[in-house]
Tab-separated table of C-alpha atoms in Angstrom:
chain	number	residue	atom	x	y	z
U	41	MET	CA	29.442	-12.969	-26.812
U	42	MET	CA	30.386	-12.002	-23.274
U	43	GLN	CA	27.651	-12.219	-20.692
U	44	ALA	CA	26.728	-8.972	-18.917
U	45	PRO	CA	27.667	-8.718	-15.266
U	46	ALA	CA	25.057	-9.950	-12.814
U	47	GLN	CA	22.599	-7.304	-11.681
U	48	VAL	CA	23.085	-6.790	-7.964
U	49	PRO	CA	21.973	-3.368	-6.681
U	50	PHE	CA	24.582	-3.173	-3.923
U	51	ALA	CA	28.311	-3.775	-3.655
U	52	ARG	CA	29.684	-6.842	-1.922
U	53	GLU	CA	31.225	-4.534	0.683
U	54	SER	CA	27.792	-3.074	1.460
U	55	GLU	CA	25.905	-6.317	2.046
U	56	LEU	CA	24.116	-6.568	5.380
U	57	LEU	CA	24.566	-10.341	5.635
U	58	SER	CA	28.137	-11.529	5.297
U	59	ARG	CA	27.717	-15.283	5.723
U	60	ARG	CA	27.457	-17.363	2.532
U	61	ASP	CA	25.356	-20.526	2.572
U	62	VAL	CA	25.553	-23.078	-0.203
U	63	LEU	CA	21.823	-23.787	0.146
U	64	PRO	CA	22.065	-27.489	0.974
U	65	HIS	CA	18.924	-29.588	0.651
U	66	PHE	CA	17.959	-31.741	3.609
U	67	ASP	CA	15.102	-34.121	2.786
U	68	GLY	CA	13.239	-31.477	0.835
U	69	TRP	CA	14.170	-28.611	3.139
U	70	ILE	CA	16.041	-25.534	1.895
U	71	SER	CA	18.388	-23.495	4.074
U	72	LEU	CA	18.457	-19.760	3.419
U	73	PRO	CA	21.157	-17.275	4.520
U	74	ASP	CA	19.353	-16.493	7.781
U	75	ASP	CA	19.123	-20.223	8.686
U	76	HIS	CA	15.445	-20.237	7.786
U	77	LEU	CA	14.399	-23.706	6.644
U	78	VAL	CA	11.753	-23.995	3.941
U	79	PRO	CA	9.976	-27.361	3.665
U	80	HIS	CA	9.057	-29.368	0.614
U	81	ILE	CA	9.142	-26.687	-2.082
U	82	SER	CA	11.782	-25.627	-4.545
U	83	LEU	CA	13.875	-22.561	-3.889
U	84	GLU	CA	12.363	-20.824	-6.908
U	85	ASP	CA	8.832	-21.402	-5.609
U	86	TYR	CA	9.773	-20.090	-2.198
U	87	LEU	CA	11.347	-16.949	-3.644
U	88	ALA	CA	8.244	-16.410	-5.779
U	89	SER	CA	6.043	-16.667	-2.671
U	90	GLN	CA	8.196	-14.013	-0.997
U	91	LEU	CA	8.550	-11.582	-3.911
U	92	SER	CA	5.864	-12.072	-6.558
U	93	VAL	CA	3.204	-9.328	-6.795
U	94	ARG	CA	1.259	-10.829	-9.690
U	95	ARG	CA	-2.102	-9.956	-8.096
U	96	LEU	CA	-1.202	-6.269	-8.292
U	97	ASP	CA	0.404	-6.652	-11.712
U	98	ALA	CA	-2.945	-7.950	-12.956
U	99	ILE	CA	-4.514	-4.556	-12.205
U	100	HIS	CA	-1.452	-2.339	-12.719
U	101	THR	CA	-3.247	-0.110	-15.256
U	102	TRP	CA	-5.679	0.884	-12.492
U	103	LEU	CA	-3.254	1.358	-9.609
U	104	TRP	CA	-3.259	5.111	-10.174
U	105	ARG	CA	-6.699	5.087	-8.534
U	106	ALA	CA	-5.258	3.524	-5.370
U	107	GLY	CA	-2.023	5.486	-4.911
U	108	LEU	CA	0.400	8.033	-6.287
U	109	PRO	CA	3.558	7.130	-8.221
U	110	GLY	CA	6.557	6.714	-5.958
U	111	ARG	CA	4.791	7.960	-2.821
U	112	VAL	CA	6.341	6.079	0.098
U	113	GLN	CA	6.426	8.041	3.347
U	114	ALA	CA	9.133	7.466	5.924
U	115	LEU	CA	8.437	5.399	9.034
U	116	HIS	CA	8.531	8.399	11.355
U	117	HIS	CA	5.947	10.155	9.181
U	118	GLN	CA	3.679	7.119	9.417
U	119	LYS	CA	3.663	7.844	13.148
U	120	VAL	CA	2.884	11.501	12.442
U	121	LEU	CA	-0.133	10.331	10.452
U	122	ARG	CA	-1.072	8.152	13.456
U	123	ARG	CA	-0.831	4.977	11.435
U	124	GLU	CA	-0.030	1.748	13.191
U	125	VAL	CA	2.553	-0.341	11.348
U	126	ILE	CA	1.299	-3.915	10.969
U	127	LEU	CA	3.902	-6.519	10.011
U	128	THR	CA	2.916	-8.888	7.230
U	129	GLU	CA	4.732	-11.656	5.379
U	130	ARG	CA	2.501	-11.148	2.336
U	131	VAL	CA	4.408	-9.079	-0.190
U	132	ASP	CA	1.175	-8.143	-1.992
U	133	LEU	CA	0.104	-6.288	1.180
U	134	HIS	CA	3.391	-4.384	1.485
U	135	LEU	CA	2.615	-0.626	1.766
U	136	VAL	CA	-1.151	-1.162	1.576
U	137	TRP	CA	-2.934	1.118	4.042
U	138	THR	CA	-6.394	1.621	5.464
U	139	ASN	CA	-7.625	4.206	7.963
U	140	ASP	CA	-5.133	4.148	10.852
U	141	ARG	CA	-2.883	1.263	9.835
U	142	ILE	CA	-0.357	0.353	7.146
U	143	PHE	CA	0.982	-3.103	6.291
U	144	ILE	CA	4.756	-3.462	5.846
U	145	LYS	CA	6.716	-6.601	5.018
U	146	PRO	CA	10.115	-6.969	6.732
U	147	ILE	CA	13.084	-7.307	4.370
U	148	PRO	CA	13.777	-10.997	3.713
U	149	SER	CA	17.320	-11.722	4.783
U	150	PHE	CA	18.182	-13.406	1.494
U	151	LEU	CA	17.890	-10.040	-0.278
U	152	LEU	CA	20.688	-8.608	1.841
U	153	GLU	CA	23.485	-11.022	0.874
U	154	HIS	CA	25.409	-10.235	-2.300
U	155	ALA	CA	26.336	-13.806	-3.225
U	156	PHE	CA	22.787	-15.107	-2.791
U	157	PHE	CA	21.342	-12.201	-4.778
U	158	GLU	CA	23.846	-12.684	-7.568
U	159	GLU	CA	23.291	-16.419	-7.820
U	160	HIS	CA	19.545	-16.796	-7.263
U	161	ILE	CA	17.784	-13.455	-7.781
U	162	SER	CA	19.613	-11.787	-10.653
U	163	PRO	CA	19.223	-14.675	-13.153
U	164	ASN	CA	15.488	-14.871	-12.452
U	165	GLN	CA	14.062	-12.189	-14.725
U	166	ALA	CA	10.554	-12.860	-13.432
U	167	LEU	CA	11.497	-11.973	-9.837
U	168	LEU	CA	14.382	-9.531	-10.250
U	169	PRO	CA	12.139	-6.486	-10.936
U	170	SER	CA	10.030	-7.327	-7.864
U	171	ALA	CA	13.118	-7.697	-5.670
U	172	LEU	CA	14.529	-4.385	-6.873
U	173	GLY	CA	11.227	-2.586	-6.432
U	174	PHE	CA	10.767	-3.999	-2.938
U	175	LEU	CA	14.266	-2.953	-1.852
U	176	HIS	CA	13.724	0.500	-3.317
U	177	THR	CA	10.695	1.079	-1.082
U	178	TYR	CA	12.968	0.673	1.942
U	179	THR	CA	15.238	3.481	0.762
U	180	LYS	CA	12.217	5.729	1.353
U	181	LEU	CA	10.862	4.048	4.469
U	182	ILE	CA	14.175	4.308	6.338
U	183	GLN	CA	15.711	7.686	5.537
U	184	HIS	CA	16.580	9.119	8.951
U	185	ARG	CA	18.006	7.789	12.169
U	186	THR	CA	14.532	7.950	13.732
U	187	ASP	CA	13.268	5.711	10.929
U	188	PHE	CA	16.118	3.288	11.573
U	189	VAL	CA	15.325	3.124	15.298
U	190	LEU	CA	11.665	2.451	14.505
U	191	SER	CA	12.636	-0.259	12.007
U	192	GLN	CA	14.670	-2.035	14.696
U	193	GLU	CA	11.816	-1.813	17.186
U	194	LEU	CA	9.405	-3.240	14.609
U	195	GLY	CA	11.771	-5.970	13.394
U	196	LEU	CA	11.892	-4.780	9.790
U	197	LEU	CA	15.667	-5.295	9.546
U	198	PRO	CA	17.780	-8.231	10.746
U	199	PRO	CA	19.352	-7.785	14.201
U	200	GLY	CA	22.920	-6.542	14.263
U	201	VAL	CA	22.573	-4.045	11.404
U	202	THR	CA	23.950	-0.622	12.390
U	203	TRP	CA	22.936	2.833	11.185
U	204	ALA	CA	26.237	3.137	9.289
U	205	ASP	CA	25.684	-0.268	7.636
U	206	TRP	CA	22.200	0.717	6.536
U	207	ASN	CA	23.323	4.093	5.190
U	208	ARG	CA	25.980	2.458	3.020
U	209	PHE	CA	23.510	-0.175	1.768
U	210	ARG	CA	20.832	2.442	1.116
U	211	MET	CA	23.161	4.690	-0.899
U	212	ASP	CA	24.065	1.752	-3.137
U	213	LEU	CA	20.383	0.972	-3.692
U	214	GLN	CA	19.520	4.579	-4.499
U	215	THR	CA	22.339	4.910	-6.997
U	216	SER	CA	21.697	1.581	-8.714
U	217	ILE	CA	17.930	1.260	-8.824
U	218	THR	CA	17.041	4.882	-9.452
U	219	HIS	CA	19.269	5.262	-12.481
U	220	SER	CA	19.751	1.842	-14.005
U	221	TYR	CA	17.236	-0.796	-13.032
U	222	HIS	CA	13.834	-1.837	-14.190
U	223	VAL	CA	11.453	-2.360	-11.281
U	224	ASP	CA	8.152	-4.209	-11.275
U	225	ARG	CA	5.113	-2.223	-12.407
U	226	ARG	CA	3.565	-2.424	-8.965
U	227	TYR	CA	6.497	-0.503	-7.460
U	228	ARG	CA	6.042	2.420	-9.802
U	229	TYR	CA	3.405	3.277	-7.212
U	230	GLY	CA	4.042	3.534	-3.509
U	231	GLU	CA	1.425	3.279	-0.783
U	232	LEU	CA	-1.884	1.844	-1.990
U	233	ARG	CA	-5.270	2.467	-0.388
U	234	LEU	CA	-6.981	-0.809	0.472
U	235	SER	CA	-10.529	0.431	-0.089
U	236	ARG	CA	-9.632	1.454	-3.660
U	237	LEU	CA	-7.886	-1.866	-4.287
U	238	ASN	CA	-11.033	-3.685	-3.178
U	239	GLN	CA	-13.117	-1.593	-5.578
U	240	ILE	CA	-10.723	-2.223	-8.461
U	241	TYR	CA	-10.601	-5.955	-7.787
U	242	ARG	CA	-14.368	-6.269	-7.556
U	243	PHE	CA	-15.030	-4.522	-10.856
U	244	ARG	CA	-11.949	-5.451	-12.895
U	245	GLN	CA	-11.335	-8.997	-11.641
U	246	ARG	CA	-15.016	-9.832	-10.968
U	247	SER	CA	-14.189	-10.696	-7.366
U	248	TRP	CA	-17.494	-9.484	-5.969
U	249	ARG	CA	-17.398	-11.170	-2.564
U	250	GLY	CA	-13.811	-10.861	-1.466
U	251	GLY	CA	-12.274	-7.947	-3.301
U	252	TYR	CA	-8.507	-7.640	-2.855
U	253	PHE	CA	-8.246	-8.130	0.900
U	254	LEU	CA	-10.930	-7.940	3.584
U	255	ILE	CA	-10.044	-6.719	7.056
U	256	HIS	CA	-13.613	-7.122	8.351
U	257	THR	CA	-14.288	-10.811	8.906
U	258	GLN	CA	-17.355	-10.226	11.110
U	259	TYR	CA	-20.395	-7.966	10.818
U	260	GLN	CA	-19.610	-6.549	14.240
U	261	SER	CA	-16.254	-5.104	13.154
U	262	PHE	CA	-17.769	-3.786	9.916
U	263	PHE	CA	-20.524	-1.862	11.685
U	264	ALA	CA	-18.108	-0.646	14.363
U	265	ALA	CA	-15.846	0.813	11.666
U	266	ASN	CA	-18.787	2.501	9.902
U	267	PHE	CA	-20.811	3.506	12.968
U	268	GLU	CA	-20.148	7.236	12.565
U	269	TRP	CA	-21.559	7.271	9.030
U	270	LEU	CA	-24.607	5.274	10.131
U	271	LEU	CA	-25.160	7.647	13.058
U	272	LEU	CA	-24.898	10.688	10.780
U	273	ALA	CA	-27.393	9.235	8.305
U	274	PHE	CA	-29.775	8.426	11.169
U	275	ALA	CA	-29.495	12.001	12.502
U	276	TYR	CA	-30.312	13.493	9.077
U	277	MET	CA	-33.300	11.191	8.660
U	278	SER	CA	-34.538	12.032	12.171
U	279	VAL	CA	-34.375	15.779	11.476
U	280	ALA	CA	-36.162	15.370	8.173
U	281	LEU	CA	-38.934	13.191	9.629
U	282	SER	CA	-39.391	15.514	12.620
U	283	ALA	CA	-39.693	18.472	10.264
U	284	LEU	CA	-42.320	16.633	8.215
U	285	GLN	CA	-44.311	15.937	11.378
U	286	VAL	CA	-44.190	19.631	12.274
U	287	LEU	CA	-45.439	20.572	8.809
U	288	LEU	CA	-48.335	18.113	8.997
U	289	ALA	CA	-49.304	19.315	12.477
U	290	ALA	CA	-49.090	22.944	11.413
U	291	ASP	CA	-51.342	22.277	8.452
U	292	GLN	CA	-54.003	20.369	10.411
U	293	GLY	CA	-53.795	21.140	14.092
U	294	TYR	CA	-54.304	24.892	14.332
U	295	ASP	CA	-57.402	27.035	13.956
U	296	ASP	CA	-57.612	30.574	12.664
U	297	THR	CA	-56.693	32.075	16.075
U	298	ASN	CA	-53.209	30.482	15.932
U	299	GLN	CA	-52.058	31.675	12.505
U	300	VAL	CA	-48.793	33.086	13.865
U	301	LEU	CA	-47.857	29.794	15.521
U	302	ARG	CA	-48.926	27.901	12.409
U	303	GLY	CA	-46.770	30.107	10.211
U	304	LEU	CA	-43.798	29.720	12.534
U	305	SER	CA	-44.171	25.911	12.506
U	306	LEU	CA	-44.328	25.860	8.702
U	307	ALA	CA	-41.240	28.069	8.461
U	308	VAL	CA	-39.212	26.007	10.943
U	309	GLY	CA	-40.232	22.692	9.355
U	310	SER	CA	-39.525	23.873	5.815
U	311	THR	CA	-36.175	25.367	6.847
U	312	SER	CA	-35.128	22.115	8.545
U	313	ILE	CA	-35.901	19.997	5.487
U	314	ILE	CA	-34.207	22.437	3.126
U	315	SER	CA	-31.155	22.596	5.426
U	316	VAL	CA	-30.818	18.811	5.456
U	317	LEU	CA	-31.138	18.626	1.661
U	318	LEU	CA	-28.625	21.446	1.126
U	319	THR	CA	-26.144	19.818	3.527
U	320	VAL	CA	-26.367	16.501	1.709
U	321	VAL	CA	-25.990	18.206	-1.682
U	322	LEU	CA	-23.017	20.298	-0.532
U	323	ILE	CA	-21.235	17.298	0.983
U	324	ALA	CA	-21.829	15.290	-2.194
U	325	ALA	CA	-20.627	18.188	-4.368
U	326	LEU	CA	-17.497	18.695	-2.240
U	327	PHE	CA	-16.706	14.980	-2.245
U	328	GLY	CA	-17.262	14.762	-6.002
U	329	THR	CA	-15.075	17.811	-6.691
U	330	LEU	CA	-12.227	16.493	-4.531
U	331	ARG	CA	-12.529	13.093	-6.211
U	332	ILE	CA	-12.309	14.632	-9.687
U	333	VAL	CA	-9.351	16.849	-8.737
U	334	ASN	CA	-7.472	13.976	-7.089
U	335	GLU	CA	-8.071	11.635	-10.018
U	336	ALA	CA	-6.913	14.295	-12.481
U	337	PHE	CA	-3.764	14.794	-10.394
U	338	ALA	CA	-3.191	11.039	-10.212
U	339	ARG	CA	-3.656	10.704	-13.989
U	340	GLY	CA	-1.078	13.422	-14.548
U	341	LYS	CA	1.403	11.743	-12.216
U	342	ARG	CA	0.702	8.431	-13.910
U	343	ALA	CA	1.559	9.918	-17.317
U	344	ASP	CA	4.785	11.420	-15.936
U	345	VAL	CA	5.992	8.209	-14.337
U	346	GLN	CA	5.010	6.169	-17.396
U	347	GLY	CA	7.205	8.349	-19.566
U	348	ASP	CA	10.127	8.139	-17.170
U	349	PHE	CA	9.978	4.347	-16.930
U	350	GLU	CA	9.565	3.859	-20.669
U	351	LEU	CA	12.699	5.949	-21.154
U	352	ASN	CA	14.758	3.930	-18.659
U	353	ASP	CA	13.047	0.558	-19.087
U	354	PHE	CA	15.214	-2.566	-19.137
U	355	LYS	CA	18.585	-0.775	-19.093
U	356	THR	CA	21.534	-2.980	-18.259
U	357	PHE	CA	23.550	-2.073	-15.211
U	358	VAL	CA	27.311	-2.356	-15.689
U	359	LYS	CA	29.526	-1.954	-12.660
U	360	ASN	CA	32.594	0.208	-13.159
């Protein structure tokens, strides 16, 4: 039986790296297409370290709580949201965000050369879906010329790639991966919220201390990040305690000649306590309602994307 053509999501003419290395081994070192030397591990292990998202695959049934299916916002829009792009070489942090920052992994150069992809990525069915999913996120990150300029400034693409080169490469990826390829389950979702990932990991993977990834390594940074909430809680408690003191003084410290002042103190104290309680209840109710609505929306999106991927799952791409 004839073997199906190798699954490469871009044409040889569209590759962004044109030089072909034979991957010689020098005393346990491996040379990759960008002249990067990898010491003392096999090529397969190195590729797994660069592409495998098994930590997220382990909790893929709960990723709908951390992000929406396919939601990857362009680089220029990350700036609109006032997010700082933090470069990371950890693929399991790619597109994970928290507060005012988002982690993005630059494209490994070996994914941009047709011959390397055909020989070393396509036959590896454990890594191929991850490679395809990773590349597909970049078709959404770099959509406009402004995104391309930002990607060059950040070092997300190899030097020497032009806007025309990227457009041709991106069109190949969009045509191939969207219609024909199976991507890893993690990449059915786009940007993932770190705080939700930590919650999921603590309760589903029993990782109580560490969670998924901790950005606060000192108590000082933790309290600095949560100072506003602590200050708000302190203000509410101060108002409540002050109101209680007013009520106690009004009940004990006035004689019959000061009934008007006593009544005013009781009214002000009672109103303050009731206002604090109502504010807390309203905030909790609003937060709970938004949480329920968002989770219902995420569940609906999850069902939609699950149906789409089950319909197109594991289709074989055949080049015309």
